[in-house]
mmCIF file of C-alpha atoms in Angstrom:
data_model
loop_
_atom_site.group_PDB
_atom_site.id
_atom_site.type_symbol
_atom_site.label_atom_id
_atom_site.label_comp_id
_atom_site.label_asym_id
_atom_site.label_seq_id
_atom_site.Cartn_x
_atom_site.Cartn_y
_atom_site.Cartn_z
ATOM 1 C CA UNK A 1162 -7.145 5.472 -16.074
ATOM 2 C CA UNK A 1163 -5.008 6.157 -13.071
ATOM 3 C CA UNK A 1164 -1.659 4.421 -12.851
ATOM 4 C CA UNK A 1165 1.805 4.638 -11.328
ATOM 5 C CA UNK A 1166 5.024 3.494 -12.932
ATOM 6 C CA UNK A 1167 8.184 3.196 -10.898
ATOM 7 C CA UNK A 1168 11.634 1.976 -11.795
ATOM 8 C CA UNK A 1169 12.176 -1.722 -11.518
ATOM 9 C CA UNK A 1170 14.592 -3.031 -8.979
ATOM 10 C CA UNK A 1171 16.341 -4.339 -7.272
ATOM 11 C CA UNK A 1172 18.579 -1.377 -6.618
ATOM 12 C CA UNK A 1173 21.828 -2.110 -4.802
ATOM 13 C CA UNK A 1174 23.895 0.749 -3.396
ATOM 14 C CA UNK A 1175 26.846 1.167 -1.115
ATOM 15 C CA UNK A 1176 26.358 3.001 2.146
ATOM 16 C CA UNK A 1177 26.485 6.803 1.749
ATOM 17 C CA UNK A 1178 25.620 6.637 -1.959
ATOM 18 C CA UNK A 1179 22.991 8.895 -3.536
ATOM 19 C CA UNK A 1180 19.604 7.347 -4.161
ATOM 20 C CA UNK A 1181 17.019 8.116 -6.818
ATOM 21 C CA UNK A 1182 13.941 6.002 -7.408
ATOM 22 C CA UNK A 1183 11.905 7.233 -10.352
ATOM 23 C CA UNK A 1184 8.126 7.449 -10.247
ATOM 24 C CA UNK A 1185 5.789 8.765 -12.925
ATOM 25 C CA UNK A 1186 2.036 8.774 -12.885
ATOM 26 C CA UNK A 1187 -1.043 9.057 -15.055
ATOM 27 C CA UNK A 1188 -4.134 10.573 -13.493
ATOM 28 C CA UNK A 1189 -7.083 12.796 -14.157
ATOM 29 C CA UNK A 1190 -7.217 16.004 -12.232
ATOM 30 C CA UNK A 1191 -4.749 16.814 -9.494
ATOM 31 C CA UNK A 1192 -3.935 13.751 -7.408
ATOM 32 C CA UNK A 1193 -2.115 13.602 -4.115
ATOM 33 C CA UNK A 1194 1.151 11.638 -4.273
ATOM 34 C CA UNK A 1195 2.761 9.382 -1.691
ATOM 35 C CA UNK A 1196 5.850 7.320 -1.031
ATOM 36 C CA UNK A 1197 5.491 4.320 1.249
ATOM 37 C CA UNK A 1198 8.236 2.104 2.665
ATOM 38 C CA UNK A 1199 7.981 -1.554 3.606
ATOM 39 C CA UNK A 1200 10.652 -3.049 5.839
ATOM 40 C CA UNK A 1201 11.093 -6.840 5.809
ATOM 41 C CA UNK A 1202 8.176 -8.659 7.377
ATOM 42 C CA UNK A 1203 6.184 -5.497 8.007
ATOM 43 C CA UNK A 1204 3.306 -3.557 6.547
ATOM 44 C CA UNK A 1205 3.598 -0.349 4.549
ATOM 45 C CA UNK A 1206 4.392 2.902 6.313
ATOM 46 C CA UNK A 1207 3.974 6.373 4.900
ATOM 47 C CA UNK A 1208 7.368 7.903 4.165
ATOM 48 C CA UNK A 1209 6.289 11.249 2.700
ATOM 49 C CA UNK A 1210 3.569 12.899 0.679
ATOM 50 C CA UNK A 1211 2.778 15.934 -1.483
ATOM 51 C CA UNK A 1212 -0.681 17.221 -2.181
ATOM 52 C CA UNK A 1213 -0.221 19.829 -4.923
ATOM 53 C CA UNK A 1214 2.135 20.779 -7.724
ATOM 54 C CA UNK A 1215 5.631 21.914 -6.671
ATOM 55 C CA UNK A 1216 5.127 20.650 -3.114
ATOM 56 C CA UNK A 1217 8.137 18.874 -1.665
ATOM 57 C CA UNK A 1218 7.576 16.065 0.778
ATOM 58 C CA UNK A 1219 10.423 15.125 3.091
ATOM 59 C CA UNK A 1220 11.105 12.714 5.950
ATOM 60 C CA UNK A 1221 14.130 10.875 7.391
ATOM 61 C CA UNK A 1222 16.429 12.471 4.793
ATOM 62 C CA UNK A 1223 14.227 11.393 1.871
ATOM 63 C CA UNK A 1224 12.682 13.976 -0.443
ATOM 64 C CA UNK A 1225 10.318 14.011 -3.413
ATOM 65 C CA UNK A 1226 8.909 16.948 -5.384
ATOM 66 C CA UNK A 1227 5.528 16.908 -7.093
ATOM 67 C CA UNK A 1228 6.250 17.820 -10.725
ATOM 68 C CA UNK A 1229 3.038 18.313 -12.623
ATOM 69 C CA UNK A 1230 4.735 19.232 -15.884
ATOM 70 C CA UNK A 1231 6.564 15.897 -16.030
ATOM 71 C CA UNK A 1232 3.951 13.952 -14.015
ATOM 72 C CA UNK A 1233 6.706 12.707 -11.743
ATOM 73 C CA UNK A 1234 7.428 12.245 -8.030
ATOM 74 C CA UNK A 1235 10.962 10.871 -7.839
ATOM 75 C CA UNK A 1236 12.308 9.781 -4.459
ATOM 76 C CA UNK A 1237 15.817 10.953 -3.485
ATOM 77 C CA UNK A 1238 18.176 10.636 -0.569
ATOM 78 C CA UNK A 1239 21.635 12.109 -0.416
ATOM 79 C CA UNK A 1240 23.339 9.407 1.649
ATOM 80 C CA UNK A 1241 21.712 6.034 2.184
ATOM 81 C CA UNK A 1242 22.279 3.780 5.181
ATOM 82 C CA UNK A 1243 22.034 0.026 5.586
ATOM 83 C CA UNK A 1244 18.864 0.628 7.594
ATOM 84 C CA UNK A 1245 17.211 2.105 4.471
ATOM 85 C CA UNK A 1246 17.107 -1.342 2.873
ATOM 86 C CA UNK A 1247 13.433 -1.911 2.142
ATOM 87 C CA UNK A 1248 10.825 -1.903 -0.612
ATOM 88 C CA UNK A 1249 9.599 1.538 -1.677
ATOM 89 C CA UNK A 1250 6.180 2.145 -3.214
ATOM 90 C CA UNK A 1251 4.981 5.214 -5.053
ATOM 91 C CA UNK A 1252 1.232 5.831 -4.886
ATOM 92 C CA UNK A 1253 -1.368 8.346 -5.958
ATOM 93 C CA UNK A 1254 -4.819 9.318 -4.800
ATOM 94 C CA UNK A 1255 -6.925 10.742 -7.620
ATOM 95 C CA UNK A 1256 -9.863 11.707 -5.432
ATOM 96 C CA UNK A 1257 -12.349 10.015 -3.147
ATOM 97 C CA UNK A 1258 -11.144 6.592 -4.272
ATOM 98 C CA UNK A 1259 -8.592 4.030 -3.136
ATOM 99 C CA UNK A 1260 -4.905 4.716 -3.492
ATOM 100 C CA UNK A 1261 -3.235 3.350 -6.628
ATOM 101 C CA UNK A 1262 0.216 1.844 -6.072
ATOM 102 C CA UNK A 1263 3.235 1.201 -8.238
ATOM 103 C CA UNK A 1264 4.838 -2.233 -8.229
ATOM 104 C CA UNK A 1265 7.509 -1.317 -5.715
ATOM 105 C CA UNK A 1266 11.282 -0.990 -5.875
ATOM 106 C CA UNK A 1267 13.496 -3.091 -3.650
ATOM 107 C CA UNK A 1268 16.533 -1.245 -2.293
ATOM 108 C CA UNK A 1269 19.500 -3.030 -0.779
ATOM 109 C CA UNK A 1270 22.238 -0.972 0.860
ATOM 110 C CA UNK A 1271 25.521 -2.708 1.582
ATOM 111 C CA UNK A 1272 28.105 -1.588 4.100
ATOM 112 C CA UNK B 693 -1.907 3.126 19.721
ATOM 113 C CA UNK B 694 -3.019 0.027 17.792
ATOM 114 C CA UNK B 695 -3.901 1.521 14.379
ATOM 115 C CA UNK B 696 -4.867 -1.308 12.004
ATOM 116 C CA UNK B 697 -4.797 -4.824 13.420
ATOM 117 C CA UNK B 698 -4.944 -7.962 11.285
ATOM 118 C CA UNK B 699 -5.369 -11.545 12.363
ATOM 119 C CA UNK B 700 -3.945 -14.074 11.847
ATOM 120 C CA UNK B 701 -0.373 -13.213 10.915
ATOM 121 C CA UNK B 702 0.301 -16.553 9.242
ATOM 122 C CA UNK B 703 -1.977 -19.261 7.881
ATOM 123 C CA UNK B 704 -1.588 -22.444 5.859
ATOM 124 C CA UNK B 705 -4.685 -23.806 4.128
ATOM 125 C CA UNK B 706 -5.363 -26.831 2.032
ATOM 126 C CA UNK B 707 -6.961 -26.310 -1.374
ATOM 127 C CA UNK B 708 -10.710 -26.014 -0.964
ATOM 128 C CA UNK B 709 -10.658 -24.929 2.677
ATOM 129 C CA UNK B 710 -12.264 -21.673 3.743
ATOM 130 C CA UNK B 711 -11.110 -18.987 6.108
ATOM 131 C CA UNK B 712 -11.753 -15.401 7.125
ATOM 132 C CA UNK B 713 -9.092 -12.772 7.570
ATOM 133 C CA UNK B 714 -9.973 -10.232 10.213
ATOM 134 C CA UNK B 715 -9.145 -6.539 10.236
ATOM 135 C CA UNK B 716 -9.979 -3.823 12.741
ATOM 136 C CA UNK B 717 -8.993 -0.158 12.975
ATOM 137 C CA UNK B 718 -9.316 2.205 15.901
ATOM 138 C CA UNK B 719 -8.808 5.515 14.061
ATOM 139 C CA UNK B 720 -12.473 6.142 13.214
ATOM 140 C CA UNK B 721 -11.688 5.981 9.500
ATOM 141 C CA UNK B 722 -14.601 5.677 7.112
ATOM 142 C CA UNK B 723 -12.811 3.736 4.367
ATOM 143 C CA UNK B 724 -11.165 0.335 4.590
ATOM 144 C CA UNK B 725 -9.360 -1.771 2.005
ATOM 145 C CA UNK B 726 -7.997 -5.227 1.322
ATOM 146 C CA UNK B 727 -4.901 -5.580 -0.869
ATOM 147 C CA UNK B 728 -2.822 -8.549 -1.846
ATOM 148 C CA UNK B 729 0.913 -8.352 -2.449
ATOM 149 C CA UNK B 730 2.646 -10.701 -4.835
ATOM 150 C CA UNK B 731 6.251 -10.643 -6.103
ATOM 151 C CA UNK B 732 6.614 -8.326 -9.083
ATOM 152 C CA UNK B 733 2.959 -7.278 -8.903
ATOM 153 C CA UNK B 734 3.011 -4.670 -6.194
ATOM 154 C CA UNK B 735 -0.211 -4.156 -4.252
ATOM 155 C CA UNK B 736 -3.482 -5.000 -5.943
ATOM 156 C CA UNK B 737 -6.817 -3.954 -4.526
ATOM 157 C CA UNK B 738 -9.211 -6.815 -3.825
ATOM 158 C CA UNK B 739 -12.199 -5.046 -2.259
ATOM 159 C CA UNK B 740 -12.847 -1.839 -0.442
ATOM 160 C CA UNK B 741 -15.501 -0.225 1.676
ATOM 161 C CA UNK B 742 -15.986 3.521 1.474
ATOM 162 C CA UNK B 743 -18.290 3.560 4.464
ATOM 163 C CA UNK B 744 -20.101 1.269 6.838
ATOM 164 C CA UNK B 745 -22.622 -0.783 4.912
ATOM 165 C CA UNK B 746 -21.000 -0.426 1.482
ATOM 166 C CA UNK B 747 -18.466 -2.556 -0.348
ATOM 167 C CA UNK B 748 -17.008 -2.398 -3.840
ATOM 168 C CA UNK B 749 -14.861 -4.628 -5.994
ATOM 169 C CA UNK B 750 -11.311 -3.716 -6.718
ATOM 170 C CA UNK B 751 -8.907 -4.995 -9.330
ATOM 171 C CA UNK B 752 -8.830 -8.681 -8.305
ATOM 172 C CA UNK B 753 -12.074 -9.627 -6.459
ATOM 173 C CA UNK B 754 -12.627 -13.137 -7.834
ATOM 174 C CA UNK B 755 -12.554 -15.833 -5.173
ATOM 175 C CA UNK B 756 -13.093 -13.408 -2.295
ATOM 176 C CA UNK B 757 -15.966 -11.936 -0.315
ATOM 177 C CA UNK B 758 -15.944 -9.151 2.238
ATOM 178 C CA UNK B 759 -18.057 -7.905 5.102
ATOM 179 C CA UNK B 760 -17.979 -4.454 6.630
ATOM 180 C CA UNK B 761 -19.261 -5.530 10.023
ATOM 181 C CA UNK B 762 -19.238 -2.038 11.502
ATOM 182 C CA UNK B 763 -17.114 1.071 11.169
ATOM 183 C CA UNK B 764 -14.141 -0.609 12.846
ATOM 184 C CA UNK B 765 -14.089 -4.034 11.209
ATOM 185 C CA UNK B 766 -13.687 -5.264 7.644
ATOM 186 C CA UNK B 767 -13.220 -8.976 7.018
ATOM 187 C CA UNK B 768 -12.057 -10.872 3.939
ATOM 188 C CA UNK B 769 -13.320 -14.395 3.290
ATOM 189 C CA UNK B 770 -11.941 -17.081 1.048
ATOM 190 C CA UNK B 771 -14.738 -19.591 0.489
ATOM 191 C CA UNK B 772 -12.676 -22.231 -1.317
ATOM 192 C CA UNK B 773 -8.981 -21.488 -1.212
ATOM 193 C CA UNK B 774 -6.819 -22.063 -4.297
ATOM 194 C CA UNK B 775 -3.014 -22.119 -4.634
ATOM 195 C CA UNK B 776 -3.277 -18.901 -6.706
ATOM 196 C CA UNK B 777 -4.458 -17.165 -3.536
ATOM 197 C CA UNK B 778 -1.125 -17.754 -1.843
ATOM 198 C CA UNK B 779 -0.075 -14.211 -1.070
ATOM 199 C CA UNK B 780 0.458 -11.619 1.615
ATOM 200 C CA UNK B 781 -2.772 -9.798 2.431
ATOM 201 C CA UNK B 782 -2.872 -6.277 3.787
ATOM 202 C CA UNK B 783 -5.742 -4.394 5.291
ATOM 203 C CA UNK B 784 -5.680 -0.595 5.278
ATOM 204 C CA UNK B 785 -7.885 2.276 6.376
ATOM 205 C CA UNK B 786 -8.159 5.938 5.511
ATOM 206 C CA UNK B 787 -10.303 9.053 5.673
ATOM 207 C CA UNK B 788 -11.294 8.881 2.015
ATOM 208 C CA UNK B 789 -13.264 12.106 1.949
ATOM 209 C CA UNK B 790 -9.977 13.971 2.222
ATOM 210 C CA UNK B 791 -7.876 13.419 -0.883
ATOM 211 C CA UNK B 792 -4.614 14.279 0.788
ATOM 212 C CA UNK B 793 -4.821 11.734 3.561
ATOM 213 C CA UNK B 794 -2.724 8.629 3.568
ATOM 214 C CA UNK B 795 -3.775 5.049 4.131
ATOM 215 C CA UNK B 796 -2.649 3.216 7.261
ATOM 216 C CA UNK B 797 -1.710 -0.439 6.897
ATOM 217 C CA UNK B 798 -1.822 -3.489 9.092
ATOM 218 C CA UNK B 799 1.129 -5.837 9.485
ATOM 219 C CA UNK B 800 -0.182 -8.305 6.934
ATOM 220 C CA UNK B 801 -1.345 -11.919 6.805
ATOM 221 C CA UNK B 802 0.921 -14.363 5.039
ATOM 222 C CA UNK B 803 -1.313 -17.042 3.519
ATOM 223 C CA UNK B 804 -0.103 -20.231 1.906
ATOM 224 C CA UNK B 805 -2.513 -22.536 0.092
ATOM 225 C CA UNK B 806 -1.175 -26.031 -0.554
#
């Protein structure tokens, strides 16, 4: 079946540190891939997406590249800020069906 | 620019009580979803509706019913609430016929069953 596995948190970083949150997936066909962010007390917001192999999604300094050969979509940011503290979800869409989400990774950035 | 609107934002129920969570979207999306979010479990799909007039079970449908009232509205009903249904509930919508489109989420309903 379709599934998403992302690294368990929580992840705690100092401001300006480099961030990587790993995400791997299992899916039939060629899914679209997404990263969502959830700030405290809010709903999920789309952070970035990629719809085919080798695509790079980017937004607000975050990037992720769709790697079909390793079935991965790792989230990276070169220099995190306190305001990036949130829960990050990796998700895939295998077709005309609901999105499948990972369990989320909580990031805390300390000044 | 409302997007997806959920009501209520917070609710406390006693075991055995019933309630309906409301969701409406103004983006003309064909598909709507109900998820629950629990610590360490991520988001789990309860029910979804691919189009007006259709509903399908997701991963955790037991104890819930849904109604797709029209294209805009998709409600979730708990007939007899249980403490295991304490959770944060999110409604989402999407253009499901396009694989590369994202889902848009409401702000969530935090439900506590005592």
